[in-house]
Amino acid sequence: MQLISSLNIKNSEYLSKDRLISYHHQMRLIFSLGHQVKNVLEIGIFNSLMTHLLKSSGYNVTTADIDPNLKPDLIVDLTRDFSLPKDTFDAIVLFQVLEHLPYEQSEQALQKLAEATKKFVIISIPSCTQFLAIQVRFAYFQRPRHLFINIPKFWSTKPICKQHYWEMGLKGYPKKRILNSVAKAGLTVKHEFVDPTYPYHYFLVLEKNSK
């Protein structure tokens, strides 16, 4: 498993405008679940910004990471036969994490996360595309309007980030394959979202299937 170490998470890339857009949507999607979510497990804590934001918003947060230098509550290696407390977390969240594992291992990890969560798994994964995004903002509209054209790079096998084993949209990793993996894990897509201003991060709110 390739790590984003505790030594480089404070560089400008991880505090960029695009990353902060992603943090906004991470929080927004968790908030959208309302009173259904109180106890959250965050896997892959990076600079702990998400942890602080969630705790300050009244959530009970448990952190997990492979890197002990980040001082997580739980040391979890998603590439191994890990276990998590069951019937404890209303939501398990991991943003830009699964692509750091070979795809077959990310599938297995997703299945274990689905078993462990009480209700939801919320993820973001990289989406490798060629896109055109034009934003128009009017003074009398609260939200901007977008023209957004997005084409997966199905002809390429090279991830944008060198630390990634795969990215959605690349040859061999169409969206359909990712959604099949979600269904195989026993999860249903409750909501999917991409921000036209930063379409590289593709968000999925996944709900555990009732038995």
Tab-separated table of C-alpha atoms in Angstrom:
chain	number	residue	atom	x	y	z
A	1	MET	CA	0.000	0.000	0.000
A	2	GLN	CA	1.514	3.314	-1.068
A	3	LEU	CA	1.339	5.917	1.661
A	4	ILE	CA	0.877	9.637	1.788
A	5	SER	CA	3.146	10.020	4.770
A	6	SER	CA	2.797	12.316	7.722
A	7	LEU	CA	5.917	14.094	6.453
A	8	ASN	CA	4.370	15.533	3.310
A	9	ILE	CA	0.691	16.156	4.137
A	10	LYS	CA	1.360	19.794	5.043
A	11	ASN	CA	2.623	20.772	1.609
A	12	SER	CA	0.644	23.117	-0.614
A	13	GLU	CA	-1.065	20.299	-2.550
A	14	TYR	CA	-3.008	19.225	0.517
A	15	LEU	CA	-4.115	22.757	1.362
A	16	SER	CA	-4.903	23.771	-2.215
A	17	LYS	CA	-8.165	25.381	-3.312
A	18	ASP	CA	-9.173	22.164	-5.098
A	19	ARG	CA	-8.575	20.081	-1.961
A	20	LEU	CA	-10.595	22.494	0.134
A	21	ILE	CA	-13.463	22.156	-2.367
A	22	SER	CA	-13.246	18.403	-1.757
A	23	TYR	CA	-13.310	18.878	2.025
A	24	HIS	CA	-16.428	21.017	1.634
A	25	HIS	CA	-18.242	18.219	-0.179
A	26	GLN	CA	-17.048	15.590	2.275
A	27	MET	CA	-18.646	17.527	5.108
A	28	ARG	CA	-21.746	18.427	3.096
A	29	LEU	CA	-22.482	14.807	2.214
A	30	ILE	CA	-22.082	13.669	5.822
A	31	PHE	CA	-24.342	16.512	7.007
A	32	SER	CA	-26.945	15.513	4.400
A	33	LEU	CA	-27.555	12.245	6.269
A	34	GLY	CA	-28.848	14.189	9.275
A	35	HIS	CA	-29.635	12.375	12.516
A	36	GLN	CA	-28.942	8.987	10.929
A	37	VAL	CA	-25.236	9.570	11.533
A	38	LYS	CA	-23.647	10.342	14.881
A	39	ASN	CA	-20.703	7.936	15.174
A	40	VAL	CA	-18.188	8.139	12.340
A	41	LEU	CA	-15.097	6.099	11.508
A	42	GLU	CA	-12.678	8.048	9.317
A	43	ILE	CA	-10.087	5.940	7.494
A	44	GLY	CA	-7.099	7.777	6.045
A	45	ILE	CA	-6.829	10.877	8.207
A	46	PHE	CA	-4.016	12.747	6.385
A	47	ASN	CA	-3.793	16.177	8.096
A	48	SER	CA	-6.734	15.505	10.492
A	49	LEU	CA	-8.693	18.466	9.106
A	50	MET	CA	-11.781	16.327	8.534
A	51	THR	CA	-11.540	14.907	12.059
A	52	HIS	CA	-11.459	18.392	13.585
A	53	LEU	CA	-14.354	19.611	11.446
A	54	LEU	CA	-16.521	16.617	12.331
A	55	LYS	CA	-15.775	16.799	16.042
A	56	SER	CA	-16.480	20.528	16.137
A	57	SER	CA	-19.836	19.755	14.500
A	58	GLY	CA	-20.830	17.351	17.254
A	59	TYR	CA	-19.929	13.994	15.717
A	60	ASN	CA	-18.236	11.185	17.616
A	61	VAL	CA	-15.200	10.400	15.474
A	62	THR	CA	-12.868	7.411	15.555
A	63	THR	CA	-9.820	7.612	13.302
A	64	ALA	CA	-7.983	4.810	11.507
A	65	ASP	CA	-4.847	4.829	9.402
A	66	ILE	CA	-1.928	2.601	8.438
A	67	ASP	CA	0.587	5.263	9.525
A	68	PRO	CA	1.208	5.302	13.311
A	69	ASN	CA	2.926	8.697	12.979
A	70	LEU	CA	-0.513	10.230	12.398
A	71	LYS	CA	-1.616	8.915	15.821
A	72	PRO	CA	-4.916	7.349	14.737
A	73	ASP	CA	-7.212	5.640	17.237
A	74	LEU	CA	-6.913	2.406	15.222
A	75	ILE	CA	-4.044	1.092	13.122
A	76	VAL	CA	-5.672	-0.418	10.032
A	77	ASP	CA	-3.936	-1.845	6.966
A	78	LEU	CA	-6.554	-2.240	4.248
A	79	THR	CA	-4.253	-4.564	2.290
A	80	ARG	CA	-4.390	-7.201	5.013
A	81	ASP	CA	-7.130	-9.236	6.673
A	82	PHE	CA	-8.187	-6.366	8.928
A	83	SER	CA	-11.147	-6.288	11.286
A	84	LEU	CA	-13.240	-3.410	12.605
A	85	PRO	CA	-15.767	-3.098	15.433
A	86	LYS	CA	-19.219	-3.951	14.111
A	87	ASP	CA	-22.517	-2.219	14.896
A	88	THR	CA	-20.542	0.742	16.216
A	89	PHE	CA	-20.248	3.258	13.373
A	90	ASP	CA	-23.213	4.830	11.613
A	91	ALA	CA	-20.910	5.812	8.768
A	92	ILE	CA	-17.463	4.779	7.641
A	93	VAL	CA	-15.822	7.454	5.503
A	94	LEU	CA	-12.684	7.220	3.395
A	95	PHE	CA	-11.803	9.815	0.822
A	96	GLN	CA	-9.140	9.241	-1.854
A	97	VAL	CA	-7.956	6.041	-0.175
A	98	LEU	CA	-9.070	2.955	-2.122
A	99	GLU	CA	-7.068	3.817	-5.240
A	100	HIS	CA	-3.862	3.387	-3.225
A	101	LEU	CA	-4.602	-0.360	-3.225
A	102	PRO	CA	-4.573	-2.746	-6.191
A	103	TYR	CA	-8.154	-2.950	-7.429
A	104	GLU	CA	-8.843	-6.488	-6.186
A	105	GLN	CA	-7.687	-5.470	-2.696
A	106	SER	CA	-9.831	-2.329	-2.792
A	107	GLU	CA	-12.839	-4.532	-3.606
A	108	GLN	CA	-12.093	-6.789	-0.650
A	109	ALA	CA	-11.628	-3.776	1.630
A	110	LEU	CA	-14.946	-2.303	0.510
A	111	GLN	CA	-16.704	-5.572	1.342
A	112	LYS	CA	-15.239	-5.566	4.857
A	113	LEU	CA	-16.245	-1.933	5.358
A	114	ALA	CA	-19.795	-2.777	4.259
A	115	GLU	CA	-19.902	-5.578	6.823
A	116	ALA	CA	-18.659	-3.310	9.608
A	117	THR	CA	-20.823	-0.216	9.085
A	118	LYS	CA	-24.287	0.088	10.591
A	119	LYS	CA	-25.691	2.248	7.796
A	120	PHE	CA	-23.374	4.053	5.373
A	121	VAL	CA	-20.012	4.022	3.631
A	122	ILE	CA	-19.041	7.347	2.066
A	123	ILE	CA	-16.112	7.429	-0.347
A	124	SER	CA	-14.443	9.518	-2.971
A	125	ILE	CA	-12.272	8.060	-5.710
A	126	PRO	CA	-10.264	9.689	-8.505
A	127	SER	CA	-12.049	10.106	-11.827
A	128	CYS	CA	-9.624	10.411	-14.738
A	129	THR	CA	-11.303	12.397	-17.507
A	130	GLN	CA	-10.913	15.014	-20.170
A	131	PHE	CA	-13.347	17.764	-19.312
A	132	LEU	CA	-14.588	21.216	-20.113
A	133	ALA	CA	-16.133	23.197	-17.269
A	134	ILE	CA	-17.417	26.751	-17.623
A	135	GLN	CA	-18.821	28.512	-14.575
A	136	VAL	CA	-21.216	31.436	-14.818
A	137	ARG	CA	-22.197	33.385	-11.717
A	138	PHE	CA	-24.987	35.956	-11.541
A	139	ALA	CA	-25.533	38.397	-8.705
A	140	TYR	CA	-29.180	37.369	-8.311
A	141	PHE	CA	-28.476	33.594	-8.215
A	142	GLN	CA	-27.126	32.099	-5.004
A	143	ARG	CA	-25.368	29.277	-6.837
A	144	PRO	CA	-23.293	29.455	-10.021
A	145	ARG	CA	-24.414	27.734	-13.212
A	146	HIS	CA	-22.129	25.329	-15.072
A	147	LEU	CA	-21.570	24.021	-18.550
A	148	PHE	CA	-19.842	20.696	-17.937
A	149	ILE	CA	-18.618	18.161	-20.492
A	150	ASN	CA	-16.828	15.129	-19.052
A	151	ILE	CA	-15.256	12.268	-21.046
A	152	PRO	CA	-13.514	9.320	-19.293
A	153	LYS	CA	-9.956	8.673	-20.520
A	154	PHE	CA	-10.821	5.092	-21.542
A	155	TRP	CA	-7.911	5.012	-24.014
A	156	SER	CA	-5.291	5.527	-21.287
A	157	THR	CA	-3.914	3.236	-18.566
A	158	LYS	CA	-1.867	5.892	-16.743
A	159	PRO	CA	-3.279	7.381	-13.508
A	160	ILE	CA	-2.839	11.110	-12.988
A	161	CYS	CA	-1.239	10.458	-9.590
A	162	LYS	CA	1.815	8.188	-9.480
A	163	GLN	CA	0.726	6.833	-6.080
A	164	HIS	CA	-2.496	5.391	-7.532
A	165	TYR	CA	-2.889	1.835	-8.781
A	166	TRP	CA	-6.082	2.743	-10.681
A	167	GLU	CA	-8.469	5.594	-11.373
A	168	MET	CA	-12.074	5.461	-12.537
A	169	GLY	CA	-12.415	6.177	-16.247
A	170	LEU	CA	-9.100	4.665	-17.292
A	171	LYS	CA	-8.926	1.618	-19.550
A	172	GLY	CA	-10.104	-1.379	-17.535
A	173	TYR	CA	-11.751	0.759	-14.840
A	174	PRO	CA	-15.022	2.118	-16.249
A	175	LYS	CA	-17.642	3.494	-13.908
A	176	LYS	CA	-19.705	0.345	-14.479
A	177	ARG	CA	-16.944	-1.787	-12.934
A	178	ILE	CA	-16.808	0.387	-9.813
A	179	LEU	CA	-20.609	0.257	-9.423
A	180	ASN	CA	-20.535	-3.535	-9.829
A	181	SER	CA	-17.972	-3.696	-7.011
A	182	VAL	CA	-20.247	-1.538	-4.855
A	183	ALA	CA	-23.177	-3.892	-5.447
A	184	LYS	CA	-20.967	-6.933	-4.822
A	185	ALA	CA	-20.053	-5.479	-1.433
A	186	GLY	CA	-23.714	-5.324	-0.420
A	187	LEU	CA	-24.075	-1.583	-0.824
A	188	THR	CA	-26.518	0.601	-2.746
A	189	VAL	CA	-25.686	3.990	-4.228
A	190	LYS	CA	-27.759	6.525	-2.298
A	191	HIS	CA	-26.127	9.539	-3.916
A	192	GLU	CA	-23.290	10.206	-6.362
A	193	PHE	CA	-21.733	13.563	-7.024
A	194	VAL	CA	-18.971	15.346	-8.907
A	195	ASP	CA	-18.190	19.052	-8.649
A	196	PRO	CA	-17.642	20.562	-12.132
A	197	THR	CA	-15.010	22.898	-10.679
A	198	TYR	CA	-12.947	19.895	-9.507
A	199	PRO	CA	-14.195	16.740	-11.262
A	200	TYR	CA	-11.150	14.662	-10.324
A	201	HIS	CA	-12.857	13.605	-7.064
A	202	TYR	CA	-15.973	11.478	-7.543
A	203	PHE	CA	-18.172	11.069	-4.455
A	204	LEU	CA	-20.413	8.137	-3.557
A	205	VAL	CA	-22.752	7.879	-0.581
A	206	LEU	CA	-23.364	4.145	-0.180
A	207	GLU	CA	-26.052	2.587	1.978
A	208	LYS	CA	-25.816	-0.879	3.485
A	209	ASN	CA	-28.408	-3.277	2.110
A	210	SER	CA	-30.918	-4.463	4.670
A	211	LYS	CA	-30.850	-8.188	5.337
